[in-house]
CSV table of C-alpha atoms in Angstrom, one decimal:
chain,number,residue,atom,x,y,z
A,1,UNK,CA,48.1,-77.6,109.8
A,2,UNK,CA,50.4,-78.5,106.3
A,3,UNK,CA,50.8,-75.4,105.0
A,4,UNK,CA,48.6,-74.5,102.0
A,5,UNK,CA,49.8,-73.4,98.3
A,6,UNK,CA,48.4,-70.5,97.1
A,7,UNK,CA,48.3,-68.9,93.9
A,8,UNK,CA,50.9,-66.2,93.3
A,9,UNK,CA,48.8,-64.0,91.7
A,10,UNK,CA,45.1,-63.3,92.0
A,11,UNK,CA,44.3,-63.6,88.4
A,12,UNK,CA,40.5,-62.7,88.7
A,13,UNK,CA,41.8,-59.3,88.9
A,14,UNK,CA,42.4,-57.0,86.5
A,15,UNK,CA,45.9,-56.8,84.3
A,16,UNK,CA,46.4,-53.5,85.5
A,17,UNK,CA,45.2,-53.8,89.7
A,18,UNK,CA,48.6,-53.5,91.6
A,19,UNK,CA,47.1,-55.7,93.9
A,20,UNK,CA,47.4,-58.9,91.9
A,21,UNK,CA,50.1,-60.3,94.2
A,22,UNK,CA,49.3,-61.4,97.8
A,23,UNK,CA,50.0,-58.8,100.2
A,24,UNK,CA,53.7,-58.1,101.1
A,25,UNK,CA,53.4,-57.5,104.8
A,26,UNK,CA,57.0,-57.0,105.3
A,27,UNK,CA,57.1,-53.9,102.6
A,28,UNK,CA,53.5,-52.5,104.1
A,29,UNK,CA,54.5,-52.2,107.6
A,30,UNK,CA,57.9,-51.0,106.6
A,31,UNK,CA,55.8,-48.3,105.0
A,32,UNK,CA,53.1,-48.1,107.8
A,33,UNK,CA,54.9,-49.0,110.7
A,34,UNK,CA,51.2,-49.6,113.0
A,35,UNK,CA,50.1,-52.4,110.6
A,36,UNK,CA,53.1,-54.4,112.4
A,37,UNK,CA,51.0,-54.5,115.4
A,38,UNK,CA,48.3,-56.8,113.6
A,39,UNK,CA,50.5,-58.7,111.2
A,40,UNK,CA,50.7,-62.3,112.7
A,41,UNK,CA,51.0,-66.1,111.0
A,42,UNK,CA,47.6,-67.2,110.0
A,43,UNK,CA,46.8,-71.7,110.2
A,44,UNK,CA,48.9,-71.6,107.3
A,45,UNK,CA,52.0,-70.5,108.1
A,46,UNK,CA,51.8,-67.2,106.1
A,47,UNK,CA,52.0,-63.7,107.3
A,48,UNK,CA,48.5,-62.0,107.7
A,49,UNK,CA,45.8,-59.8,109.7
A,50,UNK,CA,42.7,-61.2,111.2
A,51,UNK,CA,40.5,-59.7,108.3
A,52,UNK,CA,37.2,-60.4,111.1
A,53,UNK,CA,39.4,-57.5,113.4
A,54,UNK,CA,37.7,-53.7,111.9
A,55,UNK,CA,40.6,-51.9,113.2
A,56,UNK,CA,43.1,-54.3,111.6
A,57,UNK,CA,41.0,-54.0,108.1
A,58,UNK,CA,41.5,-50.4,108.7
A,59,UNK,CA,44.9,-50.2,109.3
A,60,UNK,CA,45.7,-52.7,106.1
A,61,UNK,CA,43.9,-49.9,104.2
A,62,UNK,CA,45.8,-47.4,105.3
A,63,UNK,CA,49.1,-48.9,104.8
A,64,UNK,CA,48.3,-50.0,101.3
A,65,UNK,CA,47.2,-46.3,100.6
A,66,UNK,CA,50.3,-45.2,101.4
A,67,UNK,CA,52.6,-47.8,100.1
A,68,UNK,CA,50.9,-48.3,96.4
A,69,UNK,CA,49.3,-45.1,95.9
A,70,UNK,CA,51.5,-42.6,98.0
A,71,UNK,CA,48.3,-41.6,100.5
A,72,UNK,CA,50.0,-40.4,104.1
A,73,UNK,CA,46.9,-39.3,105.5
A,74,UNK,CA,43.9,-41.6,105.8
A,75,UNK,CA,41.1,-42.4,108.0
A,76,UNK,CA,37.4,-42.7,108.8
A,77,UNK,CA,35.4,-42.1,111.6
A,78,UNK,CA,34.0,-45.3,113.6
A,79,UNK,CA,31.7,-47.5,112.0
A,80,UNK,CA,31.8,-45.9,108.2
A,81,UNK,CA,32.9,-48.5,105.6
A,82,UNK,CA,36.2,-49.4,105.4
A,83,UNK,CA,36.3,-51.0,101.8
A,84,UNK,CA,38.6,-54.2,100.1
A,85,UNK,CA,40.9,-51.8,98.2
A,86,UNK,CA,41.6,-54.2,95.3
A,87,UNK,CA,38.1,-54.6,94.4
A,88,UNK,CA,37.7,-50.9,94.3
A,89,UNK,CA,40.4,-50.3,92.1
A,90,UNK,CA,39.4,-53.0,89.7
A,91,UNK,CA,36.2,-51.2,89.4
A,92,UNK,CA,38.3,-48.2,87.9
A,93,UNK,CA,41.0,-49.8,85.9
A,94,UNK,CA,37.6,-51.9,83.6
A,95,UNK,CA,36.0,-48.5,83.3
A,96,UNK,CA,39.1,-47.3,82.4
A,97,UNK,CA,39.3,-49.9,79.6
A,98,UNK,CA,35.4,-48.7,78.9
A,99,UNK,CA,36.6,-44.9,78.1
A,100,UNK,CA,39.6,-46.6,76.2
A,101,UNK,CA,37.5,-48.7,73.9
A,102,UNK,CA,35.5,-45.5,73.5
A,103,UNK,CA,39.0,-43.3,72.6
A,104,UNK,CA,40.4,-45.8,69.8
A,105,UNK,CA,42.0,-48.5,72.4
A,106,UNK,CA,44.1,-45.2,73.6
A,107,UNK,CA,43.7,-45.2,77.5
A,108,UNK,CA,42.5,-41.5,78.9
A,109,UNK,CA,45.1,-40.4,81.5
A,110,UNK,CA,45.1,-36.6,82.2
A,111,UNK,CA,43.0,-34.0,84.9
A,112,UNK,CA,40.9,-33.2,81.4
A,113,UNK,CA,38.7,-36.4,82.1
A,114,UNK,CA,36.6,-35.7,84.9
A,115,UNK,CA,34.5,-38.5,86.9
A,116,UNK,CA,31.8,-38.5,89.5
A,117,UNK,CA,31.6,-40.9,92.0
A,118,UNK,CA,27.9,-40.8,93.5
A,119,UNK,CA,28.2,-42.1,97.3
A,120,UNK,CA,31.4,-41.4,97.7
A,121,UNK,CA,31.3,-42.4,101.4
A,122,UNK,CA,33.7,-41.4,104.3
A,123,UNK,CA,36.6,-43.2,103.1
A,124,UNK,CA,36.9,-41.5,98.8
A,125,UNK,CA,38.9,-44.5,97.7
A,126,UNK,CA,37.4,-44.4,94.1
A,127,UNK,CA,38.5,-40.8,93.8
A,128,UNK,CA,42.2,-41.4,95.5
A,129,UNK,CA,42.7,-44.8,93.4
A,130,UNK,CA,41.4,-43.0,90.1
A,131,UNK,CA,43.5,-40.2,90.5
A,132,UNK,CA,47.0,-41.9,91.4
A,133,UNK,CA,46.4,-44.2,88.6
A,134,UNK,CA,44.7,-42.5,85.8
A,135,UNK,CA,45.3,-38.2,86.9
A,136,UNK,CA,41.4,-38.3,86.4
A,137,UNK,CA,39.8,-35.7,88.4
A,138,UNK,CA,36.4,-35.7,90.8
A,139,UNK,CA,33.9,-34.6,91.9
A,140,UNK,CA,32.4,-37.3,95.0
A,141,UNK,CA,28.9,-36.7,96.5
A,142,UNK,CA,26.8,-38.2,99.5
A,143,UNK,CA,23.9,-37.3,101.6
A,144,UNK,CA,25.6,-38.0,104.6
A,145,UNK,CA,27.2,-34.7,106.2
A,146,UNK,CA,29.7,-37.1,108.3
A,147,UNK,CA,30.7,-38.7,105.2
A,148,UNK,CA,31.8,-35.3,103.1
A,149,UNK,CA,33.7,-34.0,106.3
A,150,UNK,CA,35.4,-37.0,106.3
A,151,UNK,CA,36.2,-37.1,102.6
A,152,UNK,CA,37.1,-33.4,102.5
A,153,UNK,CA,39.6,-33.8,105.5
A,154,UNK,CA,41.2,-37.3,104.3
A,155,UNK,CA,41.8,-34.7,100.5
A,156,UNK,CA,43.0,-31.8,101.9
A,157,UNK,CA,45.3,-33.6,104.1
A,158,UNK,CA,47.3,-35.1,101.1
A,159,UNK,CA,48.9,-32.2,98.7
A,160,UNK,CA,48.8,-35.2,96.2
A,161,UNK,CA,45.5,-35.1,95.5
A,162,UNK,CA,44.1,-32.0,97.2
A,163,UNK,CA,43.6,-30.0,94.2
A,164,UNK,CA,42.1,-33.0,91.9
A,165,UNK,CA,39.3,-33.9,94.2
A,166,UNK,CA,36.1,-31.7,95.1
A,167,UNK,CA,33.5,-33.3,97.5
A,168,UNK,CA,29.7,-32.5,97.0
A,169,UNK,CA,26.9,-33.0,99.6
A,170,UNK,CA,23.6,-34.4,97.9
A,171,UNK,CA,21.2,-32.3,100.3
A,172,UNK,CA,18.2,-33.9,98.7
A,173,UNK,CA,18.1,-37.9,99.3
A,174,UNK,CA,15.8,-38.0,96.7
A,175,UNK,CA,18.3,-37.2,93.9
A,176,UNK,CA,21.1,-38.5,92.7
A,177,UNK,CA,22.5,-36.5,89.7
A,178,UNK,CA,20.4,-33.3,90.2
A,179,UNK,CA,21.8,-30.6,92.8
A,180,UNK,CA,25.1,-32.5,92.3
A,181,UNK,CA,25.7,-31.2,88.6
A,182,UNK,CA,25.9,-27.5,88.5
A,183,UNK,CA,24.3,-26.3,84.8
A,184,UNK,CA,26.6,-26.8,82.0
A,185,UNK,CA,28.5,-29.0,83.7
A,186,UNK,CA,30.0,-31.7,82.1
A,187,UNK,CA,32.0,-35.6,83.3
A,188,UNK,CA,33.1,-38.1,81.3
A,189,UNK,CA,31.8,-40.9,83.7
A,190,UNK,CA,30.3,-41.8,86.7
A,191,UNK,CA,30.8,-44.8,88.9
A,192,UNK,CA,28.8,-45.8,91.7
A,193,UNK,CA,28.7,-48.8,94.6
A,194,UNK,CA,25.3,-48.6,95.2
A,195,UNK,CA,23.7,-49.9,98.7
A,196,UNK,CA,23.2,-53.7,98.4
A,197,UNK,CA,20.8,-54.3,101.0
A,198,UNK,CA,17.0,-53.1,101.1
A,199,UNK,CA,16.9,-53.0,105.0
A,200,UNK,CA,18.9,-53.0,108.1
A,201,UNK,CA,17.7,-56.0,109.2
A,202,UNK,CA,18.5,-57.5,105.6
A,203,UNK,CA,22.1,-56.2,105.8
A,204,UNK,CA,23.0,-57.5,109.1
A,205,UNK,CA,21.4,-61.7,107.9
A,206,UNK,CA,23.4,-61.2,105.1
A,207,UNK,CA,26.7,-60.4,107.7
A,208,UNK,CA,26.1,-63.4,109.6
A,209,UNK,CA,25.8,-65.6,106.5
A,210,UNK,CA,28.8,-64.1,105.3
A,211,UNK,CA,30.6,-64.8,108.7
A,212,UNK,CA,29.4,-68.0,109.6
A,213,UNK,CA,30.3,-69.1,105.9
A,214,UNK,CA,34.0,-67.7,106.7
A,215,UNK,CA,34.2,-69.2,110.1
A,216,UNK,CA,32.0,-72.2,109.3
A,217,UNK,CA,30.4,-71.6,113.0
A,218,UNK,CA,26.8,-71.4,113.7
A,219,UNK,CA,26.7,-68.6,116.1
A,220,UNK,CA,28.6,-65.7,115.0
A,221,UNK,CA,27.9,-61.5,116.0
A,222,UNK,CA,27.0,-59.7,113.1
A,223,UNK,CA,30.1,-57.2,113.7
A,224,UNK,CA,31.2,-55.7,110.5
A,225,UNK,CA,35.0,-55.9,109.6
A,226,UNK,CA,34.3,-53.8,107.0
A,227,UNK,CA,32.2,-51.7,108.7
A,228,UNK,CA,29.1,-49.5,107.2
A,229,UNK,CA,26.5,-47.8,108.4
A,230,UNK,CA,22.8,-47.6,107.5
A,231,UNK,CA,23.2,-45.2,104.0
A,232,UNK,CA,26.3,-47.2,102.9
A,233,UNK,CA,24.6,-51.0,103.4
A,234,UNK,CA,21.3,-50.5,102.6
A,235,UNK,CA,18.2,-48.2,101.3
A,236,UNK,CA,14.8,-48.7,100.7
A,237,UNK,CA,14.5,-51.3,97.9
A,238,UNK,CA,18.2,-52.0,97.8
A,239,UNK,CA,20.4,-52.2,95.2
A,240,UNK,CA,17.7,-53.0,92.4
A,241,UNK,CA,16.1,-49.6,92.9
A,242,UNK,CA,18.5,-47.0,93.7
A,243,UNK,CA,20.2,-47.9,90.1
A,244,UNK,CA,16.6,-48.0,88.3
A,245,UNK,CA,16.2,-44.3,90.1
A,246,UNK,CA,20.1,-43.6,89.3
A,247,UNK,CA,18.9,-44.7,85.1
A,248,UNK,CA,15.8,-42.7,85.2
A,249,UNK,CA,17.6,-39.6,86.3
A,250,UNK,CA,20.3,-40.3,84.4
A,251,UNK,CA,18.2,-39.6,81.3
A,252,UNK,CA,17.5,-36.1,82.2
A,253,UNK,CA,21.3,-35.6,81.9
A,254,UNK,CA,22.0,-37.0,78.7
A,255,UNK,CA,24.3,-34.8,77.7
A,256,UNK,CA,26.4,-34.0,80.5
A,257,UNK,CA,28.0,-37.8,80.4
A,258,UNK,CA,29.3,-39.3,78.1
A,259,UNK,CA,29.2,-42.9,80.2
A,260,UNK,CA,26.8,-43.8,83.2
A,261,UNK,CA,28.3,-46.4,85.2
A,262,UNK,CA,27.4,-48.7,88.3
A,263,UNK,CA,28.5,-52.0,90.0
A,264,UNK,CA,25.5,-54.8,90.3
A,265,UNK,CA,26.3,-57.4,92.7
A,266,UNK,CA,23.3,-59.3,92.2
A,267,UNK,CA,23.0,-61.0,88.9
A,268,UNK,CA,19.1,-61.0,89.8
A,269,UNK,CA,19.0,-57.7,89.4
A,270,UNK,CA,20.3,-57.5,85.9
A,271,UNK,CA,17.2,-58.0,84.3
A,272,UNK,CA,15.4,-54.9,85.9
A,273,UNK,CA,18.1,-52.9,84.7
A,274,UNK,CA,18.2,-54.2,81.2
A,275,UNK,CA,14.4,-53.4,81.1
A,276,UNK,CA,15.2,-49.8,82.5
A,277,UNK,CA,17.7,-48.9,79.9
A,278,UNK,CA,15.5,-50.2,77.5
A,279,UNK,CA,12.6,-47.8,78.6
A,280,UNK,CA,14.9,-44.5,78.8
A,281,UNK,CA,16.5,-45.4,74.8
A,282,UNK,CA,20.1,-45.7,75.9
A,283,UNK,CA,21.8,-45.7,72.9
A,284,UNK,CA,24.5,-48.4,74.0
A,285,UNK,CA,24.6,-50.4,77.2
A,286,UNK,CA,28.1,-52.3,78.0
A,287,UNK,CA,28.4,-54.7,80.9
A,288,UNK,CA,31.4,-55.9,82.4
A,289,UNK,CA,32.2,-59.0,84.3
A,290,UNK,CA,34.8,-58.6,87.1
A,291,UNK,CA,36.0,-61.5,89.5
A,292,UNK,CA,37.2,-60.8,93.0
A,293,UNK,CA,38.0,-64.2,94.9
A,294,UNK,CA,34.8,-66.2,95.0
A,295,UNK,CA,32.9,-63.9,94.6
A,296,UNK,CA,31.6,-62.5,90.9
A,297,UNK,CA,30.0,-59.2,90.1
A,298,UNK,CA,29.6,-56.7,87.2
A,299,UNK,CA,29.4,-52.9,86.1
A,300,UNK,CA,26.8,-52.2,84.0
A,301,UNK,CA,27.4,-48.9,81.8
A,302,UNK,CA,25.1,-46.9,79.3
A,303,UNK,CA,25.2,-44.0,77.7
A,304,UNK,CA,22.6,-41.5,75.3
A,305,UNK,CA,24.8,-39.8,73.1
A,306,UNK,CA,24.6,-41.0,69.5
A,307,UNK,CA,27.8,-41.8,67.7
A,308,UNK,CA,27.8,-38.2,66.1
A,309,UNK,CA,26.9,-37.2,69.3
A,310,UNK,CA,30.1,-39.2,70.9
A,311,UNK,CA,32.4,-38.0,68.0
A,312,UNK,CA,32.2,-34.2,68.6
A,313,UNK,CA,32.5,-35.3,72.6
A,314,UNK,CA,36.1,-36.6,71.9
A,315,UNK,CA,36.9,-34.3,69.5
A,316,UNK,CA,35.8,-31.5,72.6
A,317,UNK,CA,37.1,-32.8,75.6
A,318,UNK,CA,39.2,-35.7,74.7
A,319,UNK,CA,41.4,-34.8,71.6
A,320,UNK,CA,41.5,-31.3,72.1
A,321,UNK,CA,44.6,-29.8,70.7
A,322,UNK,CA,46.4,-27.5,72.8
A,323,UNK,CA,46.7,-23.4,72.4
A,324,UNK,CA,49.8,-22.4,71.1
């Protein structure tokens, strides 16, 4: 097969994403030597992994922890989601650019801007990326028991970020914010990835579409490269309504955030959380295009404090001069 020119750099991703340049096998096994073990020519001629392999997905991740973001200890137990890291960090360098527009076009970098990722999941690569990048800290939650062990063990294994990041277990499914929060408490964002699907049987269809469109075969197994399980994929009215919950609570926390953030990845759903926003009186709602590959998706971010209400923020927790 004639070999294929690519583009150098994947310019649907953000200026900032370190990941902009295809993937330099050579330098990411020298760092992790057991990616080596999965690195092979693709059709094309070029060095890859077979991205359809979980356990080559994995060890990508991990090498790419560890090369770009100086993470010597990562992994997840079987069959928890094993995310596309540049898509993750594009998430936090736009909502980086979000708490920028809100600072004067001055970026926030510093442990005094705090963030929460709600449903952190077993692998805490919001958290890891955000910190490295930014020195934002967190505060990641989940209902999943597995999921905080995991997260706990992957942070306190790494001195680089041990200190910065604090895992939280949601014990009541039926929150999001509340039992999370402790009173007085407060962030200066929170990002979320909410589940896409609305059923189990609806998240593994939409793996074999995905697959057979990748493969272009009819008959493919729905096993997931990325892996996932049931509270990562899907919940109970999807996507749609675990961000129309996420609004609704989000109201009764007004003032402990200054933005509310979450990913949509279905454009449908954008008008059901327009309407939402519009019912709780967000002051300001911002949404953000981001493009990954073929594939295009968007954060949606709102906030409720009124522009006095945002001035005496920064001046508080943003501006703050130091004691002498």
């Amino acid at each position: 097969m004639q070999k294929k020119e690519r583009p150098k750099v994947k310019a649907s991703l953000h200026p900032r994403n370190r990941h902009r340049q295809r993937y330099d096998f050579k330098a990411l096994t020298e760092s992790s030597p057991d990616l080596a073990a999965f690195v092979k020519p693709n059709n094309y001629g070029d060095e890859s992994i077979d991205f359809f392999n979980p356990e080559a997905v994995k060890a990508l991740n991990k090498a790419l922890l560890k090369h770009h973001y100086g993470v010597d200890h990562w992994d997840i137990p079987e069959s928890y989601l094993c995310p596309p890291i540049p898509g993750r960090a594009d998430y936090l360098h736009h909502i980086a650019d979000l708490l920028a527009q809100s600072n004067g076009g001055n970026l926030l970098i510093g442990e005094h801007i705090k963030c929460l990722d709600v449903g952190v999941g077993a692998n805490c690569i919001y958290p890891i990326i955000g910190n490295v990048e930014y020195g934002w800290r967190f505060i990641g939650s989940d209902i999943d028991p597995v999921a905080i062990k995991s997260g706990r063990k992957i942070v306190e294994a790494n001195p680089l970020i041990s200190e910065e990041i604090e895992l939280r277990l949601q014990s009541n499914p039926r929150f999001i914010f509340e039992g999370v929060l402790r009173p007085g408490e407060q962030i200066d964002l929170t990002i979320c990835n909410p589940p896409f699907h609305s059923s189990q049987k609806e998240a593994q269809a939409g793996t074999v579409r995905k697959l057979r469109n990748l493969k272009h075969k009819k008959e493919v197994k729905p096993v997931l490269n990325f892996g996932g399980n049931s509270n990562e994929l899907w919940c109970e009215g999807g996507e749609q309504k675990f961000v129309k919950d996420m609004i609704f609570e989000s109201r009764r926390f007004s003032k402990s955030c200054f933005w509310f953030s979450s990913l949509i990845s279905k454009e449908a759903n954008l008008k059901s959380v327009y309407k939402t926003l519009k019912k709780v009186e967000a002051i300001s709602v911002k949404t953000i295009p981001m493009g990954q590959g073929n594939k295009v998706s968007r954060i949606v971010a709102w906030t409720f404090l009124t522009p006095a209400q945002q001035k005496e923020w920064k001046t508080q927790r943003w501006n703050k001069k130091p004691l002498v």
